[in-house]
C-alpha positions as protocol buffer text, in pm:
chain_id: "A"
residue {
  index: 1
  type: MET
  ca { x: -3247 y: -3748 z: -8678 }
}
residue {
  index: 2
  type: LYS
  ca { x: -2982 y: -3474 z: -8667 }
}
residue {
  index: 3
  type: LEU
  ca { x: -3156 y: -3312 z: -8375 }
}
residue {
  index: 4
  type: SER
  ca { x: -3155 y: -3639 z: -8187 }
}
residue {
  index: 5
  type: THR
  ca { x: -2785 y: -3691 z: -8252 }
}
residue {
  index: 6
  type: THR
  ca { x: -2694 y: -3341 z: -8135 }
}
residue {
  index: 7
  type: THR
  ca { x: -2887 y: -3383 z: -7813 }
}
residue {
  index: 8
  type: THR
  ca { x: -2719 y: -3715 z: -7745 }
}
residue {
  index: 9
  type: ASN
  ca { x: -2368 y: -3561 z: -7791 }
}
residue {
  index: 10
  type: GLN
  ca { x: -2431 y: -3271 z: -7542 }
}
residue {
  index: 11
  type: HIS
  ca { x: -2574 y: -3483 z: -7263 }
}
residue {
  index: 12
  type: PRO
  ca { x: -2242 y: -3635 z: -7143 }
}
residue {
  index: 13
  type: ASN
  ca { x: -2083 y: -3286 z: -7116 }
}
residue {
  index: 14
  type: ALA
  ca { x: -2365 y: -3163 z: -6893 }
}
residue {
  index: 15
  type: LEU
  ca { x: -2331 y: -3467 z: -6673 }
}
residue {
  index: 16
  type: GLU
  ca { x: -1953 y: -3419 z: -6645 }
}
residue {
  index: 17
  type: LEU
  ca { x: -1996 y: -3050 z: -6545 }
}
residue {
  index: 18
  type: SER
  ca { x: -2254 y: -3138 z: -6281 }
}
residue {
  index: 19
  type: GLY
  ca { x: -2027 y: -3402 z: -6131 }
}
residue {
  index: 20
  type: SER
  ca { x: -1736 y: -3155 z: -6113 }
}
residue {
  index: 21
  type: LEU
  ca { x: -1947 y: -2905 z: -5924 }
}
residue {
  index: 22
  type: ARG
  ca { x: -2052 y: -3171 z: -5678 }
}
residue {
  index: 23
  type: ARG
  ca { x: -1689 y: -3269 z: -5613 }
}
residue {
  index: 24
  type: TRP
  ca { x: -1582 y: -2908 z: -5546 }
}
residue {
  index: 25
  type: LEU
  ca { x: -1877 y: -2856 z: -5316 }
}
residue {
  index: 26
  type: ALA
  ca { x: -1788 y: -3169 z: -5122 }
}
residue {
  index: 27
  type: ILE
  ca { x: -1427 y: -3051 z: -5085 }
}
residue {
  index: 28
  type: LEU
  ca { x: -1541 y: -2713 z: -4949 }
}
residue {
  index: 29
  type: ILE
  ca { x: -1774 y: -2880 z: -4699 }
}
residue {
  index: 30
  type: VAL
  ca { x: -1495 y: -3109 z: -4572 }
}
residue {
  index: 31
  type: ALA
  ca { x: -1253 y: -2814 z: -4539 }
}
residue {
  index: 32
  type: ALA
  ca { x: -1506 y: -2610 z: -4345 }
}
residue {
  index: 33
  type: SER
  ca { x: -1573 y: -2902 z: -4111 }
}
residue {
  index: 34
  type: LEU
  ca { x: -1202 y: -2950 z: -4042 }
}
residue {
  index: 35
  type: HIS
  ca { x: -1158 y: -2578 z: -3969 }
}
residue {
  index: 36
  type: LEU
  ca { x: -1443 y: -2574 z: -3720 }
}
residue {
  index: 37
  type: SER
  ca { x: -1314 y: -2886 z: -3545 }
}
residue {
  index: 38
  type: LEU
  ca { x: -965 y: -2743 z: -3478 }
}
residue {
  index: 39
  type: PRO
  ca { x: -905 y: -2637 z: -3111 }
}
residue {
  index: 40
  type: LEU
  ca { x: -867 y: -2266 z: -3044 }
}
residue {
  index: 41
  type: LEU
  ca { x: -527 y: -2145 z: -2927 }
}
residue {
  index: 42
  type: PRO
  ca { x: -557 y: -1975 z: -2587 }
}
residue {
  index: 43
  type: GLY
  ca { x: -533 y: -1598 z: -2623 }
}
residue {
  index: 44
  type: ALA
  ca { x: -461 y: -1612 z: -2996 }
}
residue {
  index: 45
  type: PHE
  ca { x: -737 y: -1375 z: -3097 }
}
residue {
  index: 46
  type: THR
  ca { x: -693 y: -1160 z: -2786 }
}
residue {
  index: 47
  type: ALA
  ca { x: -323 y: -1107 z: -2849 }
}
residue {
  index: 48
  type: ALA
  ca { x: -377 y: -1040 z: -3217 }
}
residue {
  index: 49
  type: GLY
  ca { x: -648 y: -784 z: -3144 }
}
residue {
  index: 50
  type: ARG
  ca { x: -442 y: -624 z: -2870 }
}
residue {
  index: 51
  type: ASN
  ca { x: -138 y: -580 z: -3090 }
}
residue {
  index: 52
  type: ALA
  ca { x: -342 y: -442 z: -3374 }
}
residue {
  index: 53
  type: SER
  ca { x: -542 y: -192 z: -3169 }
}
residue {
  index: 54
  type: SER
  ca { x: -287 y: -51 z: -2923 }
}
residue {
  index: 55
  type: ALA
  ca { x: 72 y: 63 z: -2893 }
}
residue {
  index: 56
  type: SER
  ca { x: 354 y: -133 z: -2736 }
}
residue {
  index: 57
  type: GLY
  ca { x: 701 y: -75 z: -2599 }
}
residue {
  index: 58
  type: ILE
  ca { x: 1021 y: -266 z: -2532 }
}
residue {
  index: 59
  type: ILE
  ca { x: 1177 y: -303 z: -2187 }
}
residue {
  index: 60
  type: ARG
  ca { x: 1538 y: -353 z: -2085 }
}
residue {
  index: 61
  type: VAL
  ca { x: 1608 y: -477 z: -1734 }
}
residue {
  index: 62
  type: ALA
  ca { x: 1908 y: -487 z: -1502 }
}
residue {
  index: 63
  type: GLY
  ca { x: 1862 y: -698 z: -1193 }
}
residue {
  index: 64
  type: SER
  ca { x: 1522 y: -811 z: -1069 }
}
residue {
  index: 65
  type: VAL
  ca { x: 1230 y: -642 z: -1247 }
}
residue {
  index: 66
  type: SER
  ca { x: 872 y: -772 z: -1248 }
}
residue {
  index: 67
  type: ILE
  ca { x: 603 y: -701 z: -1507 }
}
residue {
  index: 68
  type: ASP
  ca { x: 249 y: -761 z: -1383 }
}
residue {
  index: 69
  type: GLY
  ca { x: 394 y: -976 z: -1105 }
}
residue {
  index: 70
  type: VAL
  ca { x: 607 y: -1193 z: -1336 }
}
residue {
  index: 71
  type: GLN
  ca { x: 985 y: -1173 z: -1372 }
}
residue {
  index: 72
  type: GLY
  ca { x: 1065 y: -959 z: -1676 }
}
residue {
  index: 73
  type: MET
  ca { x: 1338 y: -1003 z: -1936 }
}
residue {
  index: 74
  type: SER
  ca { x: 1523 y: -761 z: -2161 }
}
residue {
  index: 75
  type: GLY
  ca { x: 1358 y: -730 z: -2499 }
}
residue {
  index: 76
  type: GLN
  ca { x: 1014 y: -815 z: -2364 }
}
residue {
  index: 77
  type: THR
  ca { x: 715 y: -631 z: -2509 }
}
residue {
  index: 78
  type: ILE
  ca { x: 528 y: -392 z: -2280 }
}
residue {
  index: 79
  type: PHE
  ca { x: 158 y: -328 z: -2339 }
}
residue {
  index: 80
  type: PRO
  ca { x: -61 y: -45 z: -2205 }
}
residue {
  index: 81
  type: GLY
  ca { x: -178 y: -107 z: -1850 }
}
residue {
  index: 82
  type: SER
  ca { x: 135 y: -298 z: -1745 }
}
residue {
  index: 83
  type: GLN
  ca { x: 268 y: -260 z: -1392 }
}
residue {
  index: 84
  type: VAL
  ca { x: 648 y: -253 z: -1371 }
}
residue {
  index: 85
  type: SER
  ca { x: 831 y: -288 z: -1039 }
}
residue {
  index: 86
  type: THR
  ca { x: 1206 y: -274 z: -981 }
}
residue {
  index: 87
  type: ALA
  ca { x: 1368 y: -439 z: -682 }
}
residue {
  index: 88
  type: GLU
  ca { x: 1658 y: -309 z: -476 }
}
residue {
  index: 89
  type: ARG
  ca { x: 1968 y: -241 z: -688 }
}
residue {
  index: 90
  type: SER
  ca { x: 1765 y: -300 z: -1004 }
}
residue {
  index: 91
  type: GLU
  ca { x: 1665 y: -73 z: -1290 }
}
residue {
  index: 92
  type: SER
  ca { x: 1467 y: -83 z: -1613 }
}
residue {
  index: 93
  type: ILE
  ca { x: 1432 y: 129 z: -1925 }
}
residue {
  index: 94
  type: ILE
  ca { x: 1104 y: 130 z: -2118 }
}
residue {
  index: 95
  type: ASP
  ca { x: 1143 y: 240 z: -2480 }
}
residue {
  index: 96
  type: LEU
  ca { x: 816 y: 366 z: -2625 }
}
residue {
  index: 97
  type: GLY
  ca { x: 959 y: 472 z: -2959 }
}
residue {
  index: 98
  type: LYS
  ca { x: 980 y: 818 z: -3116 }
}
residue {
  index: 99
  type: PHE
  ca { x: 1272 y: 912 z: -2888 }
}
residue {
  index: 100
  type: THR
  ca { x: 1057 y: 856 z: -2579 }
}
residue {
  index: 101
  type: ARG
  ca { x: 1166 y: 639 z: -2288 }
}
residue {
  index: 102
  type: LEU
  ca { x: 1119 y: 601 z: -1914 }
}
residue {
  index: 103
  type: ARG
  ca { x: 1393 y: 490 z: -1676 }
}
residue {
  index: 104
  type: LEU
  ca { x: 1283 y: 330 z: -1351 }
}
residue {
  index: 105
  type: LEU
  ca { x: 1540 y: 349 z: -1071 }
}
residue {
  index: 106
  type: PRO
  ca { x: 1566 y: 93 z: -787 }
}
residue {
  index: 107
  type: GLU
  ca { x: 1260 y: 24 z: -571 }
}
residue {
  index: 108
  type: THR
  ca { x: 1013 y: 187 z: -809 }
}
residue {
  index: 109
  type: ASP
  ca { x: 655 y: 84 z: -876 }
}
residue {
  index: 110
  type: LEU
  ca { x: 489 y: 226 z: -1190 }
}
residue {
  index: 111
  type: THR
  ca { x: 163 y: 150 z: -1369 }
}
residue {
  index: 112
  type: LEU
  ca { x: 209 y: 251 z: -1732 }
}
residue {
  index: 113
  type: ASP
  ca { x: -75 y: 334 z: -1972 }
}
residue {
  index: 114
  type: PHE
  ca { x: 5 y: 478 z: -2313 }
}
residue {
  index: 115
  type: SER
  ca { x: -98 y: 513 z: -2675 }
}
residue {
  index: 116
  type: PRO
  ca { x: 57 y: 668 z: -2985 }
}
residue {
  index: 117
  type: ALA
  ca { x: -112 y: 997 z: -2886 }
}
residue {
  index: 118
  type: ARG
  ca { x: -28 y: 1028 z: -2512 }
}
residue {
  index: 119
  type: ILE
  ca { x: 123 y: 871 z: -2199 }
}
residue {
  index: 120
  type: SER
  ca { x: -68 y: 837 z: -1874 }
}
residue {
  index: 121
  type: SER
  ca { x: 92 y: 666 z: -1575 }
}
residue {
  index: 122
  type: THR
  ca { x: 70 y: 630 z: -1199 }
}
residue {
  index: 123
  type: LEU
  ca { x: 388 y: 638 z: -992 }
}
residue {
  index: 124
  type: HIS
  ca { x: 315 y: 460 z: -665 }
}
residue {
  index: 125
  type: LYS
  ca { x: 667 y: 493 z: -524 }
}
residue {
  index: 126
  type: GLY
  ca { x: 1027 y: 535 z: -632 }
}
residue {
  index: 127
  type: THR
  ca { x: 1193 y: 744 z: -902 }
}
residue {
  index: 128
  type: VAL
  ca { x: 1132 y: 779 z: -1276 }
}
residue {
  index: 129
  type: ARG
  ca { x: 1346 y: 971 z: -1523 }
}
residue {
  index: 130
  type: ALA
  ca { x: 1148 y: 1062 z: -1833 }
}
residue {
  index: 131
  type: PHE
  ca { x: 1272 y: 1158 z: -2179 }
}
residue {
  index: 132
  type: ILE
  ca { x: 970 y: 1274 z: -2379 }
}
residue {
  index: 133
  type: ALA
  ca { x: 965 y: 1379 z: -2743 }
}
residue {
  index: 134
  type: ALA
  ca { x: 781 y: 1691 z: -2858 }
}
residue {
  index: 135
  type: GLY
  ca { x: 418 y: 1647 z: -2952 }
}
residue {
  index: 136
  type: LEU
  ca { x: 350 y: 1376 z: -2692 }
}
residue {
  index: 137
  type: PRO
  ca { x: 161 y: 1492 z: -2381 }
}
residue {
  index: 138
  type: VAL
  ca { x: 236 y: 1308 z: -2056 }
}
residue {
  index: 139
  type: ASN
  ca { x: 34 y: 1276 z: -1737 }
}
residue {
  index: 140
  type: ILE
  ca { x: 187 y: 1113 z: -1430 }
}
residue {
  index: 141
  type: HIS
  ca { x: -23 y: 1071 z: -1116 }
}
residue {
  index: 142
  type: THR
  ca { x: 144 y: 1056 z: -776 }
}
residue {
  index: 143
  type: VAL
  ca { x: 22 y: 1075 z: -417 }
}
residue {
  index: 144
  type: GLY
  ca { x: -206 y: 1378 z: -416 }
}
residue {
  index: 145
  type: ALA
  ca { x: -50 y: 1535 z: -726 }
}
residue {
  index: 146
  type: GLU
  ca { x: -48 y: 1518 z: -1106 }
}
residue {
  index: 147
  type: LEU
  ca { x: 233 y: 1606 z: -1347 }
}
residue {
  index: 148
  type: VAL
  ca { x: 145 y: 1741 z: -1692 }
}
residue {
  index: 149
  type: THR
  ca { x: 413 y: 1814 z: -1953 }
}
residue {
  index: 150
  type: ASP
  ca { x: 414 y: 2080 z: -2223 }
}
residue {
  index: 151
  type: PRO
  ca { x: 398 y: 1887 z: -2553 }
}
residue {
  index: 152
  type: SER
  ca { x: 515 y: 2184 z: -2759 }
}
residue {
  index: 153
  type: GLN
  ca { x: 879 y: 2097 z: -2685 }
}
residue {
  index: 154
  type: PRO
  ca { x: 1089 y: 1799 z: -2573 }
}
residue {
  index: 155
  type: THR
  ca { x: 1087 y: 1742 z: -2198 }
}
residue {
  index: 156
  type: GLU
  ca { x: 1333 y: 1574 z: -1965 }
}
residue {
  index: 157
  type: PHE
  ca { x: 1247 y: 1550 z: -1597 }
}
residue {
  index: 158
  type: THR
  ca { x: 1278 y: 1334 z: -1287 }
}
residue {
  index: 159
  type: VAL
  ca { x: 991 y: 1262 z: -1050 }
}
residue {
  index: 160
  type: GLN
  ca { x: 1036 y: 1095 z: -712 }
}
residue {
  index: 161
  type: VAL
  ca { x: 774 y: 974 z: -466 }
}
residue {
  index: 162
  type: ILE
  ca { x: 871 y: 910 z: -104 }
}
residue {
  index: 163
  type: ASP
  ca { x: 581 y: 843 z: 135 }
}
residue {
  index: 164
  type: GLU
  ca { x: 348 y: 1142 z: 89 }
}
residue {
  index: 165
  type: THR
  ca { x: 601 y: 1368 z: -85 }
}
residue {
  index: 166
  type: THR
  ca { x: 644 y: 1426 z: -458 }
}
residue {
  index: 167
  type: GLU
  ca { x: 963 y: 1588 z: -582 }
}
residue {
  index: 168
  type: LEU
  ca { x: 991 y: 1717 z: -939 }
}
residue {
  index: 169
  type: SER
  ca { x: 1317 y: 1817 z: -1106 }
}
residue {
  index: 170
  type: VAL
  ca { x: 1309 y: 1950 z: -1464 }
}
residue {
  index: 171
  type: LYS
  ca { x: 1612 y: 1952 z: -1691 }
}
residue {
  index: 172
  type: THR
  ca { x: 1454 y: 2066 z: -2020 }
}
residue {
  index: 173
  type: GLY
  ca { x: 1106 y: 2189 z: -2107 }
}
residue {
  index: 174
  type: HIS
  ca { x: 826 y: 2272 z: -1865 }
}
residue {
  index: 175
  type: VAL
  ca { x: 617 y: 2052 z: -1635 }
}
residue {
  index: 176
  type: GLU
  ca { x: 306 y: 2164 z: -1450 }
}
residue {
  index: 177
  type: LEU
  ca { x: 240 y: 2013 z: -1108 }
}
residue {
  index: 178
  type: ARG
  ca { x: -126 y: 2017 z: -1006 }
}
residue {
  index: 179
  type: ARG
  ca { x: -261 y: 1967 z: -653 }
}
residue {
  index: 180
  type: GLU
  ca { x: -627 y: 2030 z: -573 }
}
residue {
  index: 181
  type: ASN
  ca { x: -669 y: 2399 z: -664 }
}
residue {
  index: 182
  type: GLU
  ca { x: -297 y: 2471 z: -687 }
}
residue {
  index: 183
  type: ARG
  ca { x: -88 y: 2471 z: -1005 }
}
residue {
  index: 184
  type: LYS
  ca { x: 288 y: 2511 z: -1011 }
}
residue {
  index: 185
  type: THR
  ca { x: 489 y: 2536 z: -1336 }
}
residue {
  index: 186
  type: VAL
  ca { x: 841 y: 2401 z: -1297 }
}
residue {
  index: 187
  type: GLY
  ca { x: 1087 y: 2507 z: -1565 }
}
residue {
  index: 188
  type: ALA
  ca { x: 1430 y: 2391 z: -1672 }
}
residue {
  index: 189
  type: GLY
  ca { x: 1677 y: 2389 z: -1385 }
}
residue {
  index: 190
  type: ASP
  ca { x: 1406 y: 2413 z: -1116 }
}
residue {
  index: 191
  type: VAL
  ca { x: 1314 y: 2169 z: -839 }
}
residue {
  index: 192
  type: PHE
  ca { x: 980 y: 2162 z: -659 }
}
residue {
  index: 193
  type: ARG
  ca { x: 870 y: 1947 z: -366 }
}
residue {
  index: 194
  type: THR
  ca { x: 522 y: 1906 z: -227 }
}
residue {
  index: 195
  type: ALA
  ca { x: 463 y: 1967 z: 142 }
}
residue {
  index: 196
  type: GLY
  ca { x: 417 y: 1604 z: 234 }
}
residue {
  index: 197
  type: VAL
  ca { x: 716 y: 1605 z: 472 }
}
residue {
  index: 198
  type: PRO
  ca { x: 787 y: 1896 z: 712 }
}
residue {
  index: 199
  type: GLN
  ca { x: 1070 y: 2112 z: 585 }
}
residue {
  index: 200
  type: SER
  ca { x: 1276 y: 2372 z: 772 }
}
residue {
  index: 201
  type: PRO
  ca { x: 1193 y: 2722 z: 647 }
}
residue {
  index: 202
  type: PRO
  ca { x: 1461 y: 2894 z: 439 }
}
residue {
  index: 203
  type: LYS
  ca { x: 1671 y: 3165 z: 603 }
}
residue {
  index: 204
  type: GLY
  ca { x: 1498 y: 3499 z: 612 }
}
residue {
  index: 205
  type: GLU
  ca { x: 1151 y: 3346 z: 580 }
}
residue {
  index: 206
  type: ASP
  ca { x: 889 y: 3465 z: 827 }
}
residue {
  index: 207
  type: ASP
  ca { x: 816 y: 3221 z: 1109 }
}
residue {
  index: 208
  type: GLY
  ca { x: 441 y: 3288 z: 1093 }
}
residue {
  index: 209
  type: LEU
  ca { x: 416 y: 3537 z: 1383 }
}
residue {
  index: 210
  type: SER
  ca { x: 287 y: 3888 z: 1329 }
}
residue {
  index: 211
  type: LYS
  ca { x: 485 y: 4194 z: 1443 }
}
residue {
  index: 212
  type: THR
  ca { x: 236 y: 4261 z: 1725 }
}
residue {
  index: 213
  type: GLU
  ca { x: 271 y: 3904 z: 1854 }
}
residue {
  index: 214
  type: LYS
  ca { x: 649 y: 3931 z: 1847 }
}
residue {
  index: 215
  type: ILE
  ca { x: 639 y: 4262 z: 2044 }
}
residue {
  index: 216
  type: GLY
  ca { x: 404 y: 4105 z: 2299 }
}
residue {
  index: 217
  type: ILE
  ca { x: 634 y: 3807 z: 2350 }
}
residue {
  index: 218
  type: LEU
  ca { x: 937 y: 4032 z: 2393 }
}
residue {
  index: 219
  type: ALA
  ca { x: 749 y: 4252 z: 2644 }
}
residue {
  index: 220
  type: ALA
  ca { x: 643 y: 3948 z: 2847 }
}
residue {
  index: 221
  type: VAL
  ca { x: 997 y: 3812 z: 2852 }
}
residue {
  index: 222
  type: GLY
  ca { x: 1127 y: 4156 z: 2959 }
}
residue {
  index: 223
  type: GLY
  ca { x: 869 y: 4184 z: 3238 }
}
residue {
  index: 224
  type: VAL
  ca { x: 963 y: 3845 z: 3380 }
}
residue {
  index: 225
  type: ALA
  ca { x: 1331 y: 3934 z: 3369 }
}
residue {
  index: 226
  type: THR
  ca { x: 1264 y: 4266 z: 3553 }
}
residue {
  index: 227
  type: LEU
  ca { x: 1059 y: 4090 z: 3820 }
}
residue {
  index: 228
  type: LEU
  ca { x: 1333 y: 3834 z: 3883 }
}
residue {
  index: 229
  type: LEU
  ca { x: 1592 y: 4113 z: 3905 }
}
residue {
  index: 230
  type: VAL
  ca { x: 1386 y: 4299 z: 4171 }
}
residue {
  index: 231
  type: VAL
  ca { x: 1343 y: 3984 z: 4375 }
}
residue {
  index: 232
  type: PHE
  ca { x: 1714 y: 3900 z: 4371 }
}
residue {
  index: 233
  type: GLN
  ca { x: 1812 y: 4259 z: 4456 }
}
residue {
  index: 234
  type: GLY
  ca { x: 1572 y: 4260 z: 4753 }
}
residue {
  index: 235
  type: ARG
  ca { x: 1724 y: 3942 z: 4885 }
}
residue {
  index: 236
  type: GLU
  ca { x: 2075 y: 4083 z: 4854 }
}
residue {
  index: 237
  type: LYS
  ca { x: 1981 y: 4401 z: 5051 }
}
residue {
  index: 238
  type: GLN
  ca { x: 1812 y: 4194 z: 5317 }
}
residue {
  index: 239
  type: GLU
  ca { x: 2121 y: 3978 z: 5358 }
}
residue {
  index: 240
  type: GLU
  ca { x: 2341 y: 4288 z: 5382 }
}
residue {
  index: 241
  type: LEU
  ca { x: 2124 y: 4444 z: 5660 }
}
residue {
  index: 242
  type: ASN
  ca { x: 2068 y: 4126 z: 5857 }
}
residue {
  index: 243
  type: PHE
  ca { x: 2399 y: 3954 z: 5930 }
}
residue {
  index: 244
  type: GLY
  ca { x: 2230 y: 3699 z: 6148 }
}
residue {
  index: 245
  type: GLY
  ca { x: 2334 y: 3553 z: 6481 }
}
residue {
  index: 246
  type: CYS
  ca { x: 2417 y: 3726 z: 6809 }
}
residue {
  index: 247
  type: VAL
  ca { x: 2701 y: 3967 z: 6897 }
}
residue {
  index: 248
  type: ILE
  ca { x: 2904 y: 3901 z: 7212 }
}
residue {
  index: 249
  type: ILE
  ca { x: 3060 y: 4208 z: 7375 }
}
residue {
  index: 250
  type: LEU
  ca { x: 3371 y: 4173 z: 7591 }
}
residue {
  index: 251
  type: SER
  ca { x: 3177 y: 4296 z: 7892 }
}
residue {
  index: 252
  type: GLY
  ca { x: 2982 y: 3977 z: 7879 }
}
residue {
  index: 253
  type: ILE
  ca { x: 2661 y: 4126 z: 7752 }
}
residue {
  index: 254
  type: GLN
  ca { x: 2510 y: 3941 z: 7455 }
}
residue {
  index: 255
  type: THR
  ca { x: 2298 y: 4132 z: 7216 }
}
residue {
  index: 256
  type: CYS
  ca { x: 2091 y: 3992 z: 6932 }
}
residue {
  index: 257
  type: PRO
  ca { x: 1917 y: 4185 z: 6659 }
}
């Protein structure tokens, strides 16, 4: 009889525990169903993944500045791969952190790609002033040229692209300009311009003619001058000897040469 009583007292507890588990399971199923039925926010996961996996910068604008074809605002976040364009009388400053920033002057078009480890950009036109911290290598592609900084020290430089010409001016540090098989290191205080636009040669620079060619040209010019002198002298003598016309003598006789 005691065994029967004990069994009867434990049975309600088991039933109560089983019912509690069923209620919790039902709540979890309802919550999961509601979560799956919620609409997805456009770009929510893309933006979250982008922010978590890549670097970003902050832009300040003055005037009309577009970012990926849309009007930009000061304080806007810049992501890698953005294209920034400044209109006439407009400028922008892109702050990439760690004392690194890029200043875009009026009428500049720049595609900016960067990460915490490096900066790689393409300057299509216009002027960019760069302030780069040490330890951050920078590559800037222009028309037919590539600029590579020396990451061992801070670098400050200005690069300008006009038509087919790239002009590089370095204030601090060193920047290497690469073109095909040519490499030119531009140091602090130096300015280098690619040969995209014809330039007048500096004073004292050879005009491209060899010494033999110069002597030949001078000899030819001298020969022509001598020939002209002989011709003119011959004409003068002929005019002196031949006065022309007839001579009338008082006796009435007319003589002609």
